PDB file of C-alpha atoms and ligand atoms in Angstrom:
ATOM      1  CA  MET A 126      41.221 -13.225  13.983  1.00  0.00           C
ATOM      2  CA  ARG A 127      37.685 -14.438  13.302  1.00  0.00           C
ATOM      3  CA  THR A 128      35.157 -11.707  12.508  1.00  0.00           C
ATOM      4  CA  PRO A 129      31.360 -12.009  12.451  1.00  0.00           C
ATOM      5  CA  ILE A 130      30.087 -11.693   8.893  1.00  0.00           C
ATOM      6  CA  ASN A 131      26.374 -11.029   8.434  1.00  0.00           C
ATOM      7  CA  LYS A 132      26.355 -11.541   4.682  1.00  0.00           C
ATOM      8  CA  MET A 133      28.255 -11.071   1.457  1.00  0.00           C
ATOM      9  CA  ILE A 134      26.808  -9.751  -1.807  1.00  0.00           C
ATOM     10  CA  PRO A 135      28.987 -11.135  -4.619  1.00  0.00           C
ATOM     11  CA  LEU A 136      28.108  -8.475  -7.204  1.00  0.00           C
ATOM     12  CA  SER A 137      26.837  -5.072  -6.110  1.00  0.00           C
ATOM     13  CA  VAL A 138      26.565  -1.841  -8.067  1.00  0.00           C
ATOM     14  CA  VAL A 139      25.300   0.264  -5.132  1.00  0.00           C
ATOM     15  CA  ASP A 140      28.229  -0.039  -2.722  1.00  0.00           C
ATOM     16  CA  GLY A 141      30.789   2.197  -4.381  1.00  0.00           C
ATOM     17  CA  PRO A 142      32.058   2.670  -7.935  1.00  0.00           C
ATOM     18  CA  GLY A 143      31.652  -0.075 -10.520  1.00  0.00           C
ATOM     19  CA  CYS A 144      30.773  -3.633  -9.697  1.00  0.00           C
ATOM     20  CA  ARG A 145      31.985  -4.731  -6.264  1.00  0.00           C
ATOM     21  CA  THR A 146      31.689  -7.507  -3.737  1.00  0.00           C
ATOM     22  CA  ALA A 147      30.107  -6.104  -0.586  1.00  0.00           C
ATOM     23  CA  VAL A 148      30.856  -7.632   2.811  1.00  0.00           C
ATOM     24  CA  PHE A 149      28.626  -6.811   5.774  1.00  0.00           C
ATOM     25  CA  VAL A 150      30.089  -7.327   9.236  1.00  0.00           C
ATOM     26  CA  GLN A 151      27.924  -7.953  12.283  1.00  0.00           C
ATOM     27  CA  GLY A 152      27.924  -5.514  15.215  1.00  0.00           C
ATOM     28  CA  CYS A 153      27.595  -1.755  15.485  1.00  0.00           C
ATOM     29  CA  ASN A 154      28.765   0.888  17.970  1.00  0.00           C
ATOM     30  CA  ILE A 155      25.637   3.036  17.609  1.00  0.00           C
ATOM     31  CA  ALA A 156      21.911   2.305  17.107  1.00  0.00           C
ATOM     32  CA  CYS A 157      20.234   4.655  14.641  1.00  0.00           C
ATOM     33  CA  ALA A 158      16.496   5.143  15.000  1.00  0.00           C
ATOM     34  CA  TYR A 159      16.152   4.777  11.209  1.00  0.00           C
ATOM     35  CA  CYS A 160      18.527   1.811  10.759  1.00  0.00           C
ATOM     36  CA  HIS A 161      17.306  -0.222   7.774  1.00  0.00           C
ATOM     37  CA  ASN A 162      19.295  -3.352   8.628  1.00  0.00           C
ATOM     38  CA  PRO A 163      18.876  -3.514  12.423  1.00  0.00           C
ATOM     39  CA  GLU A 164      19.635  -7.237  12.391  1.00  0.00           C
ATOM     40  CA  THR A 165      23.309  -6.301  11.942  1.00  0.00           C
ATOM     41  CA  GLN A 166      23.500  -4.231  15.144  1.00  0.00           C
ATOM     42  CA  ARG A 167      24.250  -6.795  17.855  1.00  0.00           C
ATOM     43  CA  LEU A 168      25.998 -10.102  18.313  1.00  0.00           C
ATOM     44  CA  CYS A 169      23.765 -13.083  19.037  1.00  0.00           C
ATOM     45  CA  ASN A 170      23.426 -13.738  22.784  1.00  0.00           C
ATOM     46  CA  GLY A 171      22.164 -17.290  22.344  1.00  0.00           C
ATOM     47  CA  CYS A 172      18.714 -16.607  23.797  1.00  0.00           C
ATOM     48  CA  GLY A 173      17.248 -19.298  21.515  1.00  0.00           C
ATOM     49  CA  VAL A 174      14.068 -17.378  20.608  1.00  0.00           C
ATOM     50  CA  CYS A 175      14.583 -17.871  16.863  1.00  0.00           C
ATOM     51  CA  VAL A 176      15.437 -21.579  17.040  1.00  0.00           C
ATOM     52  CA  SER A 177      11.965 -23.052  17.514  1.00  0.00           C
ATOM     53  CA  GLN A 178      10.450 -20.567  15.054  1.00  0.00           C
ATOM     54  CA  CYS A 179      12.488 -21.547  12.015  1.00  0.00           C
ATOM     55  CA  PRO A 180       9.981 -23.164   9.607  1.00  0.00           C
ATOM     56  CA  ALA A 181      12.746 -25.147   7.897  1.00  0.00           C
ATOM     57  CA  GLY A 182      14.285 -26.566  11.077  1.00  0.00           C
ATOM     58  CA  ALA A 183      17.595 -24.983  10.089  1.00  0.00           C
ATOM     59  CA  LEU A 184      18.467 -23.734  13.565  1.00  0.00           C
ATOM     60  CA  SER A 185      19.547 -25.567  16.699  1.00  0.00           C
ATOM     61  CA  LEU A 186      21.160 -24.661  20.003  1.00  0.00           C
ATOM     62  CA  SER A 187      24.416 -26.034  21.341  1.00  0.00           C
ATOM     63  CA  GLY A 188      24.767 -24.548  24.803  1.00  0.00           C
ATOM     64  CA  LYS A 189      24.652 -20.797  24.200  1.00  0.00           C
ATOM     65  CA  ASN A 190      25.577 -21.113  20.522  1.00  0.00           C
ATOM     66  CA  VAL A 191      23.045 -21.136  17.703  1.00  0.00           C
ATOM     67  CA  ILE A 192      23.940 -23.541  14.914  1.00  0.00           C
ATOM     68  CA  TRP A 193      22.715 -22.500  11.458  1.00  0.00           C
ATOM     69  CA  ASP A 194      22.331 -25.201   8.832  1.00  0.00           C
ATOM     70  CA  GLU A 195      22.898 -23.169   5.682  1.00  0.00           C
ATOM     71  CA  ALA A 196      21.921 -26.033   3.390  1.00  0.00           C
ATOM     72  CA  ALA A 197      18.510 -26.414   5.061  1.00  0.00           C
ATOM     73  CA  CYS A 198      17.831 -22.656   5.248  1.00  0.00           C
ATOM     74  CA  THR A 199      15.284 -21.237   2.793  1.00  0.00           C
ATOM     75  CA  GLN A 200      16.374 -17.627   3.478  1.00  0.00           C
ATOM     76  CA  CYS A 201      12.869 -16.647   4.595  1.00  0.00           C
ATOM     77  CA  ASP A 202      14.406 -14.316   7.248  1.00  0.00           C
ATOM     78  CA  HIS A 203      11.746 -15.157   9.827  1.00  0.00           C
ATOM     79  CA  CYS A 204      14.532 -15.663  12.390  1.00  0.00           C
ATOM     80  CA  ILE A 205      15.683 -12.081  11.883  1.00  0.00           C
ATOM     81  CA  ARG A 206      12.169 -10.718  12.331  1.00  0.00           C
ATOM     82  CA  VAL A 207      11.614 -12.549  15.628  1.00  0.00           C
ATOM     83  CA  CYS A 208      15.044 -11.870  17.137  1.00  0.00           C
ATOM     84  CA  PRO A 209      14.537  -9.510  20.108  1.00  0.00           C
ATOM     85  CA  ASN A 210      18.250  -8.661  20.135  1.00  0.00           C
ATOM     86  CA  TYR A 211      18.694  -6.947  16.730  1.00  0.00           C
ATOM     87  CA  SER A 212      20.858  -9.867  15.650  1.00  0.00           C
ATOM     88  CA  SER A 213      20.854 -12.819  13.265  1.00  0.00           C
ATOM     89  CA  PRO A 214      21.548 -16.536  13.725  1.00  0.00           C
ATOM     90  CA  LYS A 215      23.006 -16.675  10.203  1.00  0.00           C
ATOM     91  CA  VAL A 216      26.261 -14.889  11.080  1.00  0.00           C
ATOM     92  CA  ARG A 217      29.449 -16.671  10.060  1.00  0.00           C
ATOM     93  CA  TRP A 218      32.677 -16.104  12.044  1.00  0.00           C
ATOM     94  CA  MET A 219      35.387 -15.957   9.386  1.00  0.00           C
ATOM     95  CA  GLU A 220      39.103 -15.255   8.994  1.00  0.00           C
ATOM     96  CA  ALA A 221      40.062 -12.570   6.475  1.00  0.00           C
ATOM     97  CA  ALA A 222      41.647 -15.277   4.320  1.00  0.00           C
ATOM     98  CA  GLU A 223      38.361 -17.226   4.247  1.00  0.00           C
ATOM     99  CA  VAL A 224      36.424 -14.131   3.193  1.00  0.00           C
ATOM    100  CA  TRP A 225      39.030 -13.484   0.524  1.00  0.00           C
ATOM    101  CA  THR A 226      38.660 -17.026  -0.821  1.00  0.00           C
ATOM    102  CA  GLU A 227      34.951 -16.333  -1.425  1.00  0.00           C
ATOM    103  CA  ILE A 228      35.626 -12.916  -2.968  1.00  0.00           C
ATOM    104  CA  GLU A 229      38.296 -14.296  -5.284  1.00  0.00           C
ATOM    105  CA  ARG A 230      35.642 -16.265  -7.185  1.00  0.00           C
ATOM    106  CA  ASN A 231      34.120 -12.947  -8.295  1.00  0.00           C
ATOM    107  CA  MET A 232      37.408 -11.569  -9.652  1.00  0.00           C
ATOM    108  CA  PRO A 233      36.410 -11.657 -13.353  1.00  0.00           C
ATOM    109  CA  PHE A 234      33.400  -9.437 -12.631  1.00  0.00           C
ATOM    110  CA  ILE A 235      34.459  -6.916  -9.967  1.00  0.00           C
ATOM    111  CA  GLN A 236      36.612  -3.818  -9.714  1.00  0.00           C
ATOM    112  CA  GLY A 237      36.763  -3.752  -5.944  1.00  0.00           C
ATOM    113  CA  ILE A 238      35.376  -4.659  -2.559  1.00  0.00           C
ATOM    114  CA  THR A 239      33.455  -2.648   0.002  1.00  0.00           C
ATOM    115  CA  VAL A 240      33.107  -3.553   3.657  1.00  0.00           C
ATOM    116  CA  SER A 241      29.998  -2.277   5.384  1.00  0.00           C
ATOM    117  CA  GLY A 242      27.954  -3.393   8.371  1.00  0.00           C
ATOM    118  CA  GLY A 243      27.025  -2.957  11.171  1.00  0.00           C
ATOM    119  CA  GLU A 244      30.155  -0.878  11.632  1.00  0.00           C
ATOM    120  CA  CYS A 245      33.185  -2.127   9.748  1.00  0.00           C
ATOM    121  CA  GLY A 246      35.556   0.089  11.777  1.00  0.00           C
ATOM    122  CA  LEU A 247      35.083  -2.196  14.776  1.00  0.00           C
ATOM    123  CA  TYR A 248      37.325  -4.771  13.081  1.00  0.00           C
ATOM    124  CA  PRO A 249      40.477  -2.908  11.947  1.00  0.00           C
ATOM    125  CA  GLU A 250      42.803  -5.923  12.001  1.00  0.00           C
ATOM    126  CA  PHE A 251      40.424  -7.992   9.882  1.00  0.00           C
ATOM    127  CA  LEU A 252      40.025  -5.110   7.437  1.00  0.00           C
ATOM    128  CA  THR A 253      43.766  -4.550   7.153  1.00  0.00           C
ATOM    129  CA  GLU A 254      44.348  -8.206   6.361  1.00  0.00           C
ATOM    130  CA  LEU A 255      41.463  -8.454   3.889  1.00  0.00           C
ATOM    131  CA  PHE A 256      42.344  -5.200   2.102  1.00  0.00           C
ATOM    132  CA  THR A 257      45.979  -6.252   1.811  1.00  0.00           C
ATOM    133  CA  LEU A 258      44.896  -9.452   0.057  1.00  0.00           C
ATOM    134  CA  ALA A 259      42.413  -7.630  -2.196  1.00  0.00           C
ATOM    135  CA  GLY A 260      44.805  -4.769  -2.983  1.00  0.00           C
ATOM    136  CA  ASN A 261      47.560  -7.207  -3.960  1.00  0.00           C
ATOM    137  CA  ALA A 262      45.083  -8.754  -6.420  1.00  0.00           C
ATOM    138  CA  GLY A 263      44.442  -5.350  -8.013  1.00  0.00           C
ATOM    139  CA  LEU A 264      41.069  -4.562  -6.435  1.00  0.00           C
ATOM    140  CA  THR A 265      40.147  -1.228  -4.885  1.00  0.00           C
ATOM    141  CA  CYS A 266      39.139  -1.335  -1.238  1.00  0.00           C
ATOM    142  CA  TYR A 267      36.380   0.855   0.196  1.00  0.00           C
ATOM    143  CA  LEU A 268      34.922   1.258   3.680  1.00  0.00           C
ATOM    144  CA  ASP A 269      31.311   2.161   4.332  1.00  0.00           C
ATOM    145  CA  SER A 270      31.326   3.644   7.842  1.00  0.00           C
ATOM    146  CA  ASN A 271      29.228   5.515  10.399  1.00  0.00           C
ATOM    147  CA  GLY A 272      32.441   7.363  11.316  1.00  0.00           C
ATOM    148  CA  CYS A 273      32.266   6.541  15.030  1.00  0.00           C
ATOM    149  CA  VAL A 274      35.626   4.751  15.109  1.00  0.00           C
ATOM    150  CA  ASP A 275      38.640   7.069  15.009  1.00  0.00           C
ATOM    151  CA  PHE A 276      40.427   6.227  11.731  1.00  0.00           C
ATOM    152  CA  THR A 277      43.475   8.312  12.703  1.00  0.00           C
ATOM    153  CA  GLN A 278      44.304   5.524  15.170  1.00  0.00           C
ATOM    154  CA  TYR A 279      44.699   2.937  12.388  1.00  0.00           C
ATOM    155  CA  PRO A 280      47.359   4.106   9.935  1.00  0.00           C
ATOM    156  CA  GLY A 281      47.974   0.520   8.793  1.00  0.00           C
ATOM    157  CA  LEU A 282      44.349   0.166   7.762  1.00  0.00           C
ATOM    158  CA  MET A 283      44.281   3.569   6.094  1.00  0.00           C
ATOM    159  CA  ALA A 284      47.372   2.651   4.075  1.00  0.00           C
ATOM    160  CA  VAL A 285      45.475  -0.201   2.391  1.00  0.00           C
ATOM    161  CA  THR A 286      42.104   1.610   2.146  1.00  0.00           C
ATOM    162  CA  ASP A 287      41.409   3.443  -1.104  1.00  0.00           C
ATOM    163  CA  LYS A 288      38.334   5.418  -0.084  1.00  0.00           C
ATOM    164  CA  VAL A 289      35.712   5.768   2.640  1.00  0.00           C
ATOM    165  CA  MET A 290      31.977   6.399   2.335  1.00  0.00           C
ATOM    166  CA  LEU A 291      31.155   8.338   5.480  1.00  0.00           C
ATOM    167  CA  ASP A 292      27.769   8.855   7.129  1.00  0.00           C
ATOM    168  CA  VAL A 293      27.262  12.278   8.691  1.00  0.00           C
ATOM    169  CA  LYS A 294      23.927  11.682  10.374  1.00  0.00           C
ATOM    170  CA  ALA A 295      23.569  14.945  12.310  1.00  0.00           C
ATOM    171  CA  TRP A 296      25.689  18.007  13.046  1.00  0.00           C
ATOM    172  CA  ASN A 297      24.447  19.051  16.477  1.00  0.00           C
ATOM    173  CA  PHE A 298      25.707  16.760  19.243  1.00  0.00           C
ATOM    174  CA  GLN A 299      22.301  16.427  20.982  1.00  0.00           C
ATOM    175  CA  VAL A 300      20.545  15.637  17.697  1.00  0.00           C
ATOM    176  CA  PHE A 301      23.160  13.017  16.829  1.00  0.00           C
ATOM    177  CA  HIS A 302      23.017  11.472  20.292  1.00  0.00           C
ATOM    178  CA  ARG A 303      19.206  11.258  20.295  1.00  0.00           C
ATOM    179  CA  LEU A 304      19.225   9.714  16.838  1.00  0.00           C
ATOM    180  CA  THR A 305      22.045   7.207  17.349  1.00  0.00           C
ATOM    181  CA  GLY A 306      23.103   7.023  21.004  1.00  0.00           C
ATOM    182  CA  GLY A 307      26.618   8.031  19.896  1.00  0.00           C
ATOM    183  CA  ASP A 308      29.052  10.959  19.846  1.00  0.00           C
ATOM    184  CA  ASN A 309      29.607  12.824  16.571  1.00  0.00           C
ATOM    185  CA  SER A 310      32.876  14.511  17.560  1.00  0.00           C
ATOM    186  CA  ILE A 311      34.672  11.433  16.139  1.00  0.00           C
ATOM    187  CA  VAL A 312      32.629  11.661  12.926  1.00  0.00           C
ATOM    188  CA  LYS A 313      33.724  15.282  12.463  1.00  0.00           C
ATOM    189  CA  LYS A 314      37.351  14.364  13.183  1.00  0.00           C
ATOM    190  CA  ASN A 315      37.162  11.556  10.604  1.00  0.00           C
ATOM    191  CA  LEU A 316      35.512  13.849   8.066  1.00  0.00           C
ATOM    192  CA  LYS A 317      38.433  16.265   8.219  1.00  0.00           C
ATOM    193  CA  TYR A 318      41.098  13.558   8.323  1.00  0.00           C
ATOM    194  CA  LEU A 319      39.649  11.636   5.358  1.00  0.00           C
ATOM    195  CA  ALA A 320      39.201  14.791   3.272  1.00  0.00           C
ATOM    196  CA  GLN A 321      42.740  15.976   4.001  1.00  0.00           C
ATOM    197  CA  THR A 322      44.244  12.601   3.124  1.00  0.00           C
ATOM    198  CA  GLY A 323      42.237  12.202  -0.109  1.00  0.00           C
ATOM    199  CA  LYS A 324      40.377   9.151   1.208  1.00  0.00           C
ATOM    200  CA  LEU A 325      36.847  10.544   1.208  1.00  0.00           C
ATOM    201  CA  TYR A 326      34.641   9.098  -1.554  1.00  0.00           C
ATOM    202  CA  GLU A 327      31.269  10.397  -0.402  1.00  0.00           C
ATOM    203  CA  VAL A 328      29.441  11.912   2.552  1.00  0.00           C
ATOM    204  CA  ARG A 329      25.975  10.514   3.120  1.00  0.00           C
ATOM    205  CA  LEU A 330      23.044  12.110   4.872  1.00  0.00           C
ATOM    206  CA  VAL A 331      19.716  10.384   5.520  1.00  0.00           C
ATOM    207  CA  CYS A 332      16.941  12.956   5.159  1.00  0.00           C
ATOM    208  CA  LEU A 333      13.638  12.773   7.028  1.00  0.00           C
ATOM    209  CA  GLU A 334      10.382  14.352   5.895  1.00  0.00           C
ATOM    210  CA  GLU A 335      10.075  18.055   6.682  1.00  0.00           C
ATOM    211  CA  ALA A 336       7.300  17.561   9.238  1.00  0.00           C
ATOM    212  CA  SER A 337       9.718  15.666  11.453  1.00  0.00           C
ATOM    213  CA  SER A 338      12.137  18.545  11.324  1.00  0.00           C
ATOM    214  CA  CYS A 339      10.965  21.751  13.043  1.00  0.00           C
ATOM    215  CA  SER A 340      11.292  25.487  12.934  1.00  0.00           C
ATOM    216  CA  GLY A 341      12.840  25.630  16.414  1.00  0.00           C
ATOM    217  CA  PRO A 342      16.537  25.588  17.301  1.00  0.00           C
ATOM    218  CA  PRO A 343      18.721  22.961  15.556  1.00  0.00           C
ATOM    219  CA  GLU A 344      19.124  20.928  18.755  1.00  0.00           C
ATOM    220  CA  ASP A 345      15.359  20.238  18.835  1.00  0.00           C
ATOM    221  CA  LYS A 346      15.303  18.635  15.365  1.00  0.00           C
ATOM    222  CA  GLU A 347      15.259  14.893  14.731  1.00  0.00           C
ATOM    223  CA  VAL A 348      17.812  15.323  11.959  1.00  0.00           C
ATOM    224  CA  ASP A 349      19.353  18.747  11.358  1.00  0.00           C
ATOM    225  CA  MET A 350      19.740  18.277   7.580  1.00  0.00           C
ATOM    226  CA  GLU A 351      20.443  21.927   6.740  1.00  0.00           C
ATOM    227  CA  GLU A 352      23.047  22.146   9.514  1.00  0.00           C
ATOM    228  CA  VAL A 353      24.805  18.981   8.284  1.00  0.00           C
ATOM    229  CA  ILE A 354      25.032  20.352   4.746  1.00  0.00           C
ATOM    230  CA  ALA A 355      26.324  23.748   5.885  1.00  0.00           C
ATOM    231  CA  GLY A 356      28.573  22.210   8.554  1.00  0.00           C
ATOM    232  CA  VAL A 357      30.289  19.728   6.225  1.00  0.00           C
ATOM    233  CA  ALA A 358      30.769  22.433   3.583  1.00  0.00           C
ATOM    234  CA  LYS A 359      32.427  24.724   6.114  1.00  0.00           C
ATOM    235  CA  GLU A 360      34.540  22.020   7.759  1.00  0.00           C
ATOM    236  CA  VAL A 361      36.143  20.678   4.568  1.00  0.00           C
ATOM    237  CA  ARG A 362      35.663  23.574   2.121  1.00  0.00           C
ATOM    238  CA  PRO A 363      39.011  23.135   0.295  1.00  0.00           C
ATOM    239  CA  TYR A 364      38.047  19.572  -0.633  1.00  0.00           C
ATOM    240  CA  LEU A 365      34.453  19.971  -1.838  1.00  0.00           C
ATOM    241  CA  GLU A 366      35.365  19.057  -5.418  1.00  0.00           C
ATOM    242  CA  GLU A 367      36.966  15.811  -4.346  1.00  0.00           C
ATOM    243  CA  PHE A 368      33.990  13.942  -2.915  1.00  0.00           C
ATOM    244  CA  ARG A 369      30.287  13.486  -3.525  1.00  0.00           C
ATOM    245  CA  LEU A 370      27.398  14.427  -1.263  1.00  0.00           C
ATOM    246  CA  LYS A 371      24.700  11.768  -1.277  1.00  0.00           C
ATOM    247  CA  LEU A 372      21.284  12.826   0.027  1.00  0.00           C
ATOM    248  CA  ILE A 373      19.354   9.692   0.938  1.00  0.00           C
ATOM    249  CA  ALA A 374      15.583   9.982   1.259  1.00  0.00           C
ATOM    250  CA  PHE A 375      14.467   8.044   4.335  1.00  0.00           C
ATOM    251  CA  ARG A 376      12.518   4.879   3.536  1.00  0.00           C
ATOM    252  CA  ASN A 377      10.973   2.778   6.264  1.00  0.00           C
ATOM    253  CA  PHE A 378      11.937  -0.555   4.663  1.00  0.00           C
ATOM    254  CA  GLY A 379      13.406  -2.769   7.402  1.00  0.00           C
ATOM    255  CA  VAL A 380      13.168  -0.055  10.065  1.00  0.00           C
ATOM    256  CA  ARG A 381      12.072  -1.078  13.556  1.00  0.00           C
ATOM    257  CA  GLY A 382      10.871   1.080  16.446  1.00  0.00           C
ATOM    258  CA  ARG A 383       9.794   4.714  16.567  1.00  0.00           C
ATOM    259  CA  MET A 384      10.483   5.437  12.896  1.00  0.00           C
ATOM    260  CA  GLU A 385       9.012   2.309  11.314  1.00  0.00           C
ATOM    261  CA  THR A 386       5.799   4.024  10.185  1.00  0.00           C
ATOM    262  CA  ARG A 387       7.445   7.232   9.049  1.00  0.00           C
ATOM    263  CA  LYS A 388       6.803   8.551   5.549  1.00  0.00           C
ATOM    264  CA  SER A 389       9.566   9.370   3.089  1.00  0.00           C
ATOM    265  CA  PRO A 390      10.386  13.014   2.332  1.00  0.00           C
ATOM    266  CA  LEU A 391       8.732  14.456  -0.766  1.00  0.00           C
ATOM    267  CA  PRO A 392      10.849  14.834  -3.923  1.00  0.00           C
ATOM    268  CA  GLU A 393      10.419  18.634  -3.696  1.00  0.00           C
ATOM    269  CA  GLN A 394      11.984  18.636  -0.232  1.00  0.00           C
ATOM    270  CA  MET A 395      14.947  16.614  -1.491  1.00  0.00           C
ATOM    271  CA  GLU A 396      15.383  19.056  -4.391  1.00  0.00           C
ATOM    272  CA  LYS A 397      15.397  21.971  -1.913  1.00  0.00           C
ATOM    273  CA  LEU A 398      18.153  20.298   0.084  1.00  0.00           C
ATOM    274  CA  LYS A 399      20.088  19.741  -3.131  1.00  0.00           C
ATOM    275  CA  GLU A 400      19.778  23.439  -3.967  1.00  0.00           C
ATOM    276  CA  LEU A 401      21.015  24.337  -0.491  1.00  0.00           C
ATOM    277  CA  ALA A 402      23.978  21.991  -0.927  1.00  0.00           C
ATOM    278  CA  ALA A 403      24.840  23.552  -4.288  1.00  0.00           C
ATOM    279  CA  ALA A 404      24.657  27.027  -2.716  1.00  0.00           C
ATOM    280  CA  CYS A 405      27.018  25.805   0.030  1.00  0.00           C
ATOM    281  CA  GLY A 406      29.584  24.823  -2.611  1.00  0.00           C
ATOM    282  CA  PHE A 407      29.132  21.092  -3.152  1.00  0.00           C
ATOM    283  CA  LYS A 408      29.905  20.152  -6.755  1.00  0.00           C
ATOM    284  CA  GLU A 409      28.579  16.619  -7.036  1.00  0.00           C
ATOM    285  CA  ILE A 410      25.272  16.020  -5.299  1.00  0.00           C
ATOM    286  CA  GLN A 411      23.245  12.861  -5.675  1.00  0.00           C
ATOM    287  CA  ILE A 412      19.709  12.215  -4.455  1.00  0.00           C
ATOM    288  CA  ILE A 413      18.644   8.626  -3.940  1.00  0.00           C
TER     289      ILE A 413
HETATM  290  S1  SF4 B 753      16.088 -17.573   7.185  1.00  0.00           S
HETATM  291 FE1  SF4 B 753      16.117 -18.095   9.360  1.00  0.00          FE
HETATM  292  S2  SF4 B 753      14.009 -18.751   9.814  1.00  0.00           S
HETATM  293 FE2  SF4 B 753      14.217 -18.777   7.574  1.00  0.00          FE
HETATM  294  S3  SF4 B 753      14.835 -20.885   7.066  1.00  0.00           S
HETATM  295 FE3  SF4 B 753      16.746 -19.716   7.322  1.00  0.00          FE
HETATM  296  S4  SF4 B 753      17.347 -19.975   9.446  1.00  0.00           S
HETATM  297 FE4  SF4 B 753      15.193 -20.584   9.273  1.00  0.00          FE
HETATM  298  S1  SF4 B 754      19.752 -14.685  16.671  1.00  0.00           S
HETATM  299 FE1  SF4 B 754      18.542 -13.470  18.097  1.00  0.00          FE
HETATM  300  S2  SF4 B 754      16.786 -14.741  18.654  1.00  0.00           S
HETATM  301 FE2  SF4 B 754      18.317 -16.088  17.715  1.00  0.00          FE
HETATM  302  S3  SF4 B 754      19.472 -16.884  19.479  1.00  0.00           S
HETATM  303 FE3  SF4 B 754      20.572 -15.074  18.708  1.00  0.00          FE
HETATM  304  S4  SF4 B 754      19.840 -13.351  19.937  1.00  0.00           S
HETATM  305 FE4  SF4 B 754      18.363 -15.054  20.210  1.00  0.00          FE
END
């Protein structure tokens, strides 16, 4: 089964423990207002807008398909900036075995692989095949997920997955829906399932500046950070020592749309959230 791959980072130290190869799939099932890689959200629809704008002449159209000449490409990313569809013409459709062939070259330097996106959970068969190959070679296999695909439905994938890094973007349904267009009941189900099965590596929360929060009811906030921290702690209390909470300060790098001019939260605000998390019982809390 061919899967759209946005890019691969051969050696990454920010996508899980140790040095890992990170694979980014194309396509997402939600659309976060603060997404920092929006060009991974949609599949190319062949509109052709980017083709004539490539300064290197690396793009052409064949019917409704964009052809990307990787050798001619200078990686200026102008095509991504002009794409009106939150997509990229540089996506490669690859079999799991082909992805594995590229990863295998990094074997002397890596401890594992992480698949991110977009949303990796949209491609469970691809993941199962890739993780089986990587696991057999002695690598650990991590997923980086928005949690909006129900992992309980894919026991075969879970059997070959070591750990999951799970986004919990909001706790209140209305807040989550406004922020992402999605439904967080699946995220909460996954949170519990992954904690209970020992598969949760970290929970991640993107934090906005305080001014964009408000003193009103939680459902009126843009991101209900305090409610996420308290909600996760309550939901999986017996497992709080087994995973890390990562508090990510919003940065507008790469963001498009209503949040692209937003400021980052102040360090003092992040420290306050960390204190709240510690009071809620989290043991390992990281601010980035
Ligand atoms: S990144 Fe895109 S616009 Fe830039 S040279 Fe490559 S294909 Fe062309
Ligand atoms: S990558 Fe974007 S701009 Fe280029 S053809 Fe596809 S949808 Fe159109």
